[in-house]
Short mmCIF file of C-alpha atoms in Angstrom, two decimals:
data_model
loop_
_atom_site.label_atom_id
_atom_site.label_comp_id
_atom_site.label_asym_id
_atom_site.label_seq_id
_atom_site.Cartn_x
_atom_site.Cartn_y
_atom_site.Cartn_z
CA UNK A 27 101.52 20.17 56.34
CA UNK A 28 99.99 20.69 52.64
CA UNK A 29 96.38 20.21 52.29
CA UNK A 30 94.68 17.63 49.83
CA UNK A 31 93.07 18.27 46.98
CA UNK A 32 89.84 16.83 48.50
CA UNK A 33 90.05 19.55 51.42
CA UNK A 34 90.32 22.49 48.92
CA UNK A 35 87.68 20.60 46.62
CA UNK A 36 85.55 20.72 49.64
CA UNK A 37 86.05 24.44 50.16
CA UNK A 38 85.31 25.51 46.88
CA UNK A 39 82.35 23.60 47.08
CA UNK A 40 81.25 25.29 50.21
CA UNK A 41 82.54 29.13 49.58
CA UNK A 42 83.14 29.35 45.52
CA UNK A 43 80.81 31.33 43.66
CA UNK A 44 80.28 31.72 39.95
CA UNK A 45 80.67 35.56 40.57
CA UNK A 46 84.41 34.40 41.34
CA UNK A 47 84.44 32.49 37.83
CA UNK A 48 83.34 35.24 36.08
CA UNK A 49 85.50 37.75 37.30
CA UNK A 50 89.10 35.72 37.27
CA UNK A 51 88.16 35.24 33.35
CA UNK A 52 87.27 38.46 32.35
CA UNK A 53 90.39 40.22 34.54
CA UNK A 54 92.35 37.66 32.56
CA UNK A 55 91.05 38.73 29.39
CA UNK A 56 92.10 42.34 30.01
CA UNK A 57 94.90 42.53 32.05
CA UNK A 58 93.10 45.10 33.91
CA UNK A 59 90.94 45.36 36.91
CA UNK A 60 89.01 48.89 36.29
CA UNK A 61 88.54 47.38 33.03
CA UNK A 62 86.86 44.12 33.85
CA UNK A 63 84.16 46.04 36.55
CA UNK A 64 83.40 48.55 33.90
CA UNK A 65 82.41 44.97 31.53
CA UNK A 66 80.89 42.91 34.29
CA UNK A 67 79.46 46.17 35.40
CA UNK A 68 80.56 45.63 38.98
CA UNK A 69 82.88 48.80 41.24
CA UNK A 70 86.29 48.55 40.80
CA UNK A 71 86.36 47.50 45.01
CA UNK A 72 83.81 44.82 44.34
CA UNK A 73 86.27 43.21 41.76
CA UNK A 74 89.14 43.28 43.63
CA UNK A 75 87.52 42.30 46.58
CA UNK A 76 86.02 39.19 44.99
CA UNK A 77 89.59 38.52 43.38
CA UNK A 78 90.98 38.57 47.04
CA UNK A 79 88.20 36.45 48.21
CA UNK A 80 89.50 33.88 45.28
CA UNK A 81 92.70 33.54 46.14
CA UNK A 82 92.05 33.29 49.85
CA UNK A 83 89.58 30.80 49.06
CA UNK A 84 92.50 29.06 46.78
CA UNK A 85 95.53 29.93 48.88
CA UNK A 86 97.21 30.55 45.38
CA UNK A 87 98.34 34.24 43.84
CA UNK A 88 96.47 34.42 40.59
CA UNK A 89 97.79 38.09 38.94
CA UNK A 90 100.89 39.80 39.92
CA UNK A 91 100.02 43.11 40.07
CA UNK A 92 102.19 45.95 37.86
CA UNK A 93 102.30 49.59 36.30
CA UNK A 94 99.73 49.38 33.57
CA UNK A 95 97.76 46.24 35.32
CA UNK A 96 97.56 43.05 36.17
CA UNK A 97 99.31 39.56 34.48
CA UNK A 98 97.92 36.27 34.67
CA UNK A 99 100.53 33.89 37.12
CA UNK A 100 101.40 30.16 35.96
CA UNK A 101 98.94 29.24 38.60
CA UNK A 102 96.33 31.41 36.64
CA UNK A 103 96.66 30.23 33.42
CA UNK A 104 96.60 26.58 34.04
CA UNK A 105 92.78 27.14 36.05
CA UNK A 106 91.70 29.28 33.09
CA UNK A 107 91.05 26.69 30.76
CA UNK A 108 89.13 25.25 33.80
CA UNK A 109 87.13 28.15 34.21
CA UNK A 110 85.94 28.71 31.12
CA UNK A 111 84.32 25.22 31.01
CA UNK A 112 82.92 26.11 34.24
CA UNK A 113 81.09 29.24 32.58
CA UNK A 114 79.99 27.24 29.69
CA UNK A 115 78.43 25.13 31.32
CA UNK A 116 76.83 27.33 33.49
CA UNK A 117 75.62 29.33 30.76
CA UNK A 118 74.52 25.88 28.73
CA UNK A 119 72.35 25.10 31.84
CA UNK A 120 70.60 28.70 32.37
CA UNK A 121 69.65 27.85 28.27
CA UNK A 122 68.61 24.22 29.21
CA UNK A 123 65.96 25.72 32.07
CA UNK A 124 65.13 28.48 29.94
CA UNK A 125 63.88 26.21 27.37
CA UNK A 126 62.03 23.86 29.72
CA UNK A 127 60.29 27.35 30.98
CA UNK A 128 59.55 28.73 27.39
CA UNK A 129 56.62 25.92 27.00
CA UNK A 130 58.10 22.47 27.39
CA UNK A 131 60.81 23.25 24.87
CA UNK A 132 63.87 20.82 25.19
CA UNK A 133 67.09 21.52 23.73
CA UNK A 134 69.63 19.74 21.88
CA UNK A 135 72.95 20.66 22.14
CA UNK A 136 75.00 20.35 18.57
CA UNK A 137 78.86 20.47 17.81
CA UNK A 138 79.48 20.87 13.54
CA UNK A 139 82.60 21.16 11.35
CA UNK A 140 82.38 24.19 8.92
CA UNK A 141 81.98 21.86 6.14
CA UNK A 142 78.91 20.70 7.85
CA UNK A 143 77.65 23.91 9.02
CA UNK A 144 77.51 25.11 5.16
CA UNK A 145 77.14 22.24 3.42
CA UNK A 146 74.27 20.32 5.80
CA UNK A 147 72.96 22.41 8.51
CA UNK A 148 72.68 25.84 6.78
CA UNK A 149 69.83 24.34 4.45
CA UNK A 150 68.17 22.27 6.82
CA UNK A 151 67.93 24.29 10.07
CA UNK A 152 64.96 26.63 9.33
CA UNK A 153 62.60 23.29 8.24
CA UNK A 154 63.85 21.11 11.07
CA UNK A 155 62.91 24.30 13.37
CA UNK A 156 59.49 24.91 11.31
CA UNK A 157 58.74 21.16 11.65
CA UNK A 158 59.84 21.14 15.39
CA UNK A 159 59.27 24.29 17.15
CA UNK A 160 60.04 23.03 20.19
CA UNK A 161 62.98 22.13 19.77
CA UNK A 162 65.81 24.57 20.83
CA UNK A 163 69.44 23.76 19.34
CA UNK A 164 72.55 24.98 20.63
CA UNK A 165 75.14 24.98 18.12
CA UNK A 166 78.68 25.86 18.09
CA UNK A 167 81.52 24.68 15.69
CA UNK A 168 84.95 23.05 16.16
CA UNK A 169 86.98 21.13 14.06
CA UNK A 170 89.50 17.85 14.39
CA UNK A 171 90.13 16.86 18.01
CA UNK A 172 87.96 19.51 19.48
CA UNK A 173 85.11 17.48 18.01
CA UNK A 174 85.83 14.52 19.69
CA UNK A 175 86.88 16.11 22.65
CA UNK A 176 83.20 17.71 23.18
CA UNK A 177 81.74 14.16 22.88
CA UNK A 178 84.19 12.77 25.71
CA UNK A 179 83.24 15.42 27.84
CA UNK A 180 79.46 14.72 27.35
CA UNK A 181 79.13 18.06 26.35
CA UNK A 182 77.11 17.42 23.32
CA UNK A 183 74.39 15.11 22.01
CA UNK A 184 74.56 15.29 18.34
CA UNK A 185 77.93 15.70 16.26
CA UNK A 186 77.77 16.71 12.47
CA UNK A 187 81.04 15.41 10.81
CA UNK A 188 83.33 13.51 8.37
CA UNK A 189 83.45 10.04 9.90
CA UNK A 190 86.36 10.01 12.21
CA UNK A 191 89.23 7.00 11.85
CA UNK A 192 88.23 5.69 15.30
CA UNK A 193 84.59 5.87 16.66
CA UNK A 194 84.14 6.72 19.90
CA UNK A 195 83.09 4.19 22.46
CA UNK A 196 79.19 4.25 22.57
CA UNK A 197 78.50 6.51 19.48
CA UNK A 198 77.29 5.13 15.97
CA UNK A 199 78.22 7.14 12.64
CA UNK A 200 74.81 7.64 10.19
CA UNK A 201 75.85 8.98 6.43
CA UNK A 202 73.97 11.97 5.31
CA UNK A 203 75.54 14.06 2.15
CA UNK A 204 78.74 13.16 0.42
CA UNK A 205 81.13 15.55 -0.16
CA UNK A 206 84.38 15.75 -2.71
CA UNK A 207 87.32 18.73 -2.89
CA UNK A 208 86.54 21.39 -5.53
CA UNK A 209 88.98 24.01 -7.12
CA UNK A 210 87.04 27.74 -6.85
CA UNK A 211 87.97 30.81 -7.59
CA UNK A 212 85.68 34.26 -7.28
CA UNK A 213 82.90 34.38 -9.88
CA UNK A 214 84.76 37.68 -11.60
CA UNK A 215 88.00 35.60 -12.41
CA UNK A 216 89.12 34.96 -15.67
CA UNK A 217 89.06 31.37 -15.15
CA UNK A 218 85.74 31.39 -14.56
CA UNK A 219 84.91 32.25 -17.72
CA UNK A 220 86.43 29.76 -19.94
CA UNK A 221 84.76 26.13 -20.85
CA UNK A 222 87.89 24.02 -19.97
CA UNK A 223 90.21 24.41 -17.40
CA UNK A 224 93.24 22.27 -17.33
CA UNK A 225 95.44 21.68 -14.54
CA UNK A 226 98.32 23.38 -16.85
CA UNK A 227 96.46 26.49 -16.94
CA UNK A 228 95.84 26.48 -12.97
CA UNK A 229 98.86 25.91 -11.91
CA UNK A 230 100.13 29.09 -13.37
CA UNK A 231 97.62 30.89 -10.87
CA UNK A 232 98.37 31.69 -7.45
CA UNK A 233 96.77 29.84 -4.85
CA UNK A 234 94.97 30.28 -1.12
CA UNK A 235 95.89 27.30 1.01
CA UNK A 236 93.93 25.64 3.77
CA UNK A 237 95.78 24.76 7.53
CA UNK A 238 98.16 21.46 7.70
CA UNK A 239 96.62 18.68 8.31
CA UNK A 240 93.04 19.04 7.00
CA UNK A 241 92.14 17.01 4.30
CA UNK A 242 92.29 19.68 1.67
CA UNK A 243 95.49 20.59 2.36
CA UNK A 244 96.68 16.84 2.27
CA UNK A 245 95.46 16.27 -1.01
CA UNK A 246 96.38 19.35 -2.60
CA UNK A 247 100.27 19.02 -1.42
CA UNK A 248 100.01 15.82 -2.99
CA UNK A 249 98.84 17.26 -6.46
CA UNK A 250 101.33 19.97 -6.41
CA UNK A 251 103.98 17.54 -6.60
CA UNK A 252 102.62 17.00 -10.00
CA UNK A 253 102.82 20.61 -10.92
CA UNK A 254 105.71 21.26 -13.89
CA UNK A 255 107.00 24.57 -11.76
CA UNK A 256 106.63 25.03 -8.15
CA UNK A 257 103.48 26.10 -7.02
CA UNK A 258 102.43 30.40 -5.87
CA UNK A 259 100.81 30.39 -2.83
CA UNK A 260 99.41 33.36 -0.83
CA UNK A 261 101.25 34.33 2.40
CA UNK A 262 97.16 34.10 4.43
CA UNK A 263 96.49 29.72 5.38
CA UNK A 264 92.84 30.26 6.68
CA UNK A 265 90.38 27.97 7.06
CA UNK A 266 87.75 31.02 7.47
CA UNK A 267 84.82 31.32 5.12
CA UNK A 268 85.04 35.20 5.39
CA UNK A 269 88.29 35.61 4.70
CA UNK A 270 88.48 32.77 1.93
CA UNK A 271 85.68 34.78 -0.02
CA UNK A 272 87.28 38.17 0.49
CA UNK A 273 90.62 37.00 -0.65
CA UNK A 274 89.50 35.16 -3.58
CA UNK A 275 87.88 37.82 -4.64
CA UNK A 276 90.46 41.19 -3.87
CA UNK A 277 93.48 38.89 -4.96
CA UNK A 278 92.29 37.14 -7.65
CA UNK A 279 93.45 33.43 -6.41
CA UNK A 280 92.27 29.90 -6.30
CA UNK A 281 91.10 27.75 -3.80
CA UNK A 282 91.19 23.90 -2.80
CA UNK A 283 88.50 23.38 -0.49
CA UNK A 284 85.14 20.88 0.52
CA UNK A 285 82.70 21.49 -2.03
CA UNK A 286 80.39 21.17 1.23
CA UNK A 287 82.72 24.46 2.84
CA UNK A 288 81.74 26.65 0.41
CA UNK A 289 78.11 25.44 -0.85
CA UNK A 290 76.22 28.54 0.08
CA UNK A 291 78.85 30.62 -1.75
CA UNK A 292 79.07 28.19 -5.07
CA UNK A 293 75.12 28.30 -4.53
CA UNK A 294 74.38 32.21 -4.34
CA UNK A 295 77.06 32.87 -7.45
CA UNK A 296 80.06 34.46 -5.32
CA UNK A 297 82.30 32.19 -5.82
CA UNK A 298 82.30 29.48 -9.07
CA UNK A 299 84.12 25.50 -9.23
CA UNK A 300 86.65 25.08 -11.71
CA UNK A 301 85.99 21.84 -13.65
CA UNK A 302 89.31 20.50 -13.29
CA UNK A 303 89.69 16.94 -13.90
CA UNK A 304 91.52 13.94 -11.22
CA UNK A 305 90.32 15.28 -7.84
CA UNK A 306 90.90 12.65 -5.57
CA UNK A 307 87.36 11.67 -3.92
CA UNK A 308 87.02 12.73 -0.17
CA UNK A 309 84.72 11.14 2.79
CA UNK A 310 81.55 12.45 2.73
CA UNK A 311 80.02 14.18 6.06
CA UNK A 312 77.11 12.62 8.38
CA UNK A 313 76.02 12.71 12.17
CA UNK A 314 77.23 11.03 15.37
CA UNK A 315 74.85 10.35 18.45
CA UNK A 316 75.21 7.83 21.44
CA UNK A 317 73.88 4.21 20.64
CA UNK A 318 70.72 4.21 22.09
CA UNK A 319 69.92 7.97 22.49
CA UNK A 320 66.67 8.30 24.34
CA UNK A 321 65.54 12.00 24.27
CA UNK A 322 62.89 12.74 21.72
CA UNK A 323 64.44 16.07 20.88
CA UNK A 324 67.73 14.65 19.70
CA UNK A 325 65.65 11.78 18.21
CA UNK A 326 64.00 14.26 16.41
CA UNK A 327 66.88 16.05 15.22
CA UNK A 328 68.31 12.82 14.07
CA UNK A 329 65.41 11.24 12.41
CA UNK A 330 65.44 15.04 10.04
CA UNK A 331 68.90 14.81 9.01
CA UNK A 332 68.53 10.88 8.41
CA UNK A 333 65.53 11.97 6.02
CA UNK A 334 68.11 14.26 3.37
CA UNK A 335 68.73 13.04 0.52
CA UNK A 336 72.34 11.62 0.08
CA UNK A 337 73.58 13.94 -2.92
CA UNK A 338 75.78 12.25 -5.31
CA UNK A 339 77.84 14.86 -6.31
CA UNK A 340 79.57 14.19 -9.96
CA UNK A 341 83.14 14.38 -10.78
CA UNK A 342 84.66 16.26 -13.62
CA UNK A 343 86.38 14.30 -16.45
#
């Protein structure tokens, strides 16, 4: 007779260890046991006994052991994604008590876009720390679903975002900086030299392109339907600010991109905006947080970012 799912629930909950967490991940990760003790910095016997131990514990095979290592079964890979929540939030809590220990600190725990990260956050971390230093803020980014994802989860108290089509149930959208879609290229380009730019002249230019189905890319397949010739675009679709600059600058293309994505570039001279006329206007970016949110630090955090001033940023004729 199978067991339930409550009776190996209950199991894990009396026998599983973290240490059993840790080491199914990072075997994963290498396909190799000698390999994962040497990073964990366990013996090799200590790792594969723990690895038995799991999949007693489990009654499940979770590598299939070959010639050069170990592979992941199907069993495996669906727990991995799992597991890696698991350690998250493991390591999210050992950050949570640390800050309680490191004088009463509390921490808030922030999920951004990359347009947000550079075009709100990057300026306004350092005083929002200076002006709270007890505050401690956990911040990682994610983009589209993942976003709203981390708020179903509870996994997060503040988002900083474009407004999303839907709201979530119990969360409350509060404008900070509006945003619009700018045409760059690197400050060295010949383009960047000249007084007026028309969309004749660009569209002879080869061009980076952003992933399907983010906003940029929306709007510029749109305009390139207006282009007289079909458009050159570069082999790379990234949505990374490293590789964006580096391209732009080694290949000499343009870019169609959140004039919030690239702020601290425009803003330290790498990069410059093209003043090209008839860019469609984009949603502007702002903060989520659960109606009624109750703990100062987030209150804190929120009551900052609700003092920027909303930028009005102009569009070229």
């Amino acid at each position: 007779m199978r067991e339930t799912a409550s009776v190996l629930l209950n199991r894990i909950l009396a026998r599983g260890k973290f240490r059993h967490i840790q080491v199914l991940l990072k075997v994963a990760e290498l396909g190799s046991v000698q390999r994962a003790a040497e990073q964990i910095g366990m013996a090799q016997p200590s790792v594969t006994q723990t690895l038995a131990g799991l999949e007693s514990l489990l009654q499940t095979t979770l590598f299939e052991r070959h010639a050069r290592g170990v592979r992941p079964t199907p069993a495996c890979l669906d727990l991995l994604p799992v597991a890696r929540q698991l350690m998250q939030g493991a390591a999210e809590g050992a950050e949570i008590v640390f800050a309680r220990q490191d004088e009463g600190a509390s921490v808030v725990r922030v999920v951004a876009s990359a347009s947000a990260m550079n075009g709100i956050l990057l300026n306004t971390l350092p005083a929002l720390c200076r002006a709270s230093p007890a505050i401690r803020i956990q911040i990682r980014e994610a983009e589209g679903d993942d976003l709203l994802l981390a708020m179903t989860r509870g996994e997060v108290d503040v988002v900083v975002c474009r407004r999303p089509a839907v709201l979530p149930d119990g969360w409350s959208f509060m404008p900070v900086q509006d945003d619009r879609l700018a045409v760059i290229c690197a400050a060295s380009h010949r383009l960047a030299a000249m007084r007026r730019v028309t969309w004749r002249i660009a569209w002879r230019e080869r061009w980076l392109l952003s992933p399907a189905g983010s906003i940029a890319r929306q709007v510029f397949d749109g305009l390139c339907e207006q282009a007289p010739a079909d458009v050159s675009t570069h082999p790379v679709v990234t949505r990374s600010h490293t590789l964006i600059r580096r391209l732009l600058d080694e290949e000499g293309l343009l870019g169609f991109v959140p004039w919030s994505f690239v702020r601290d570039l425009l803003d330290a001279g790498a990069i410059t905006e093209l003043p090209l006329p008839g860019v469609p206007p984009m949603p502007g970016l702002g903060v989520l947080a659960r109606h009624g949110e109750s703990r100062d630090s987030a209150l804190r955090m929120l009551r900052f970012l609700a003092a920027i001033p909303t930028t009005s940023h102009r569009q070229f004729e």
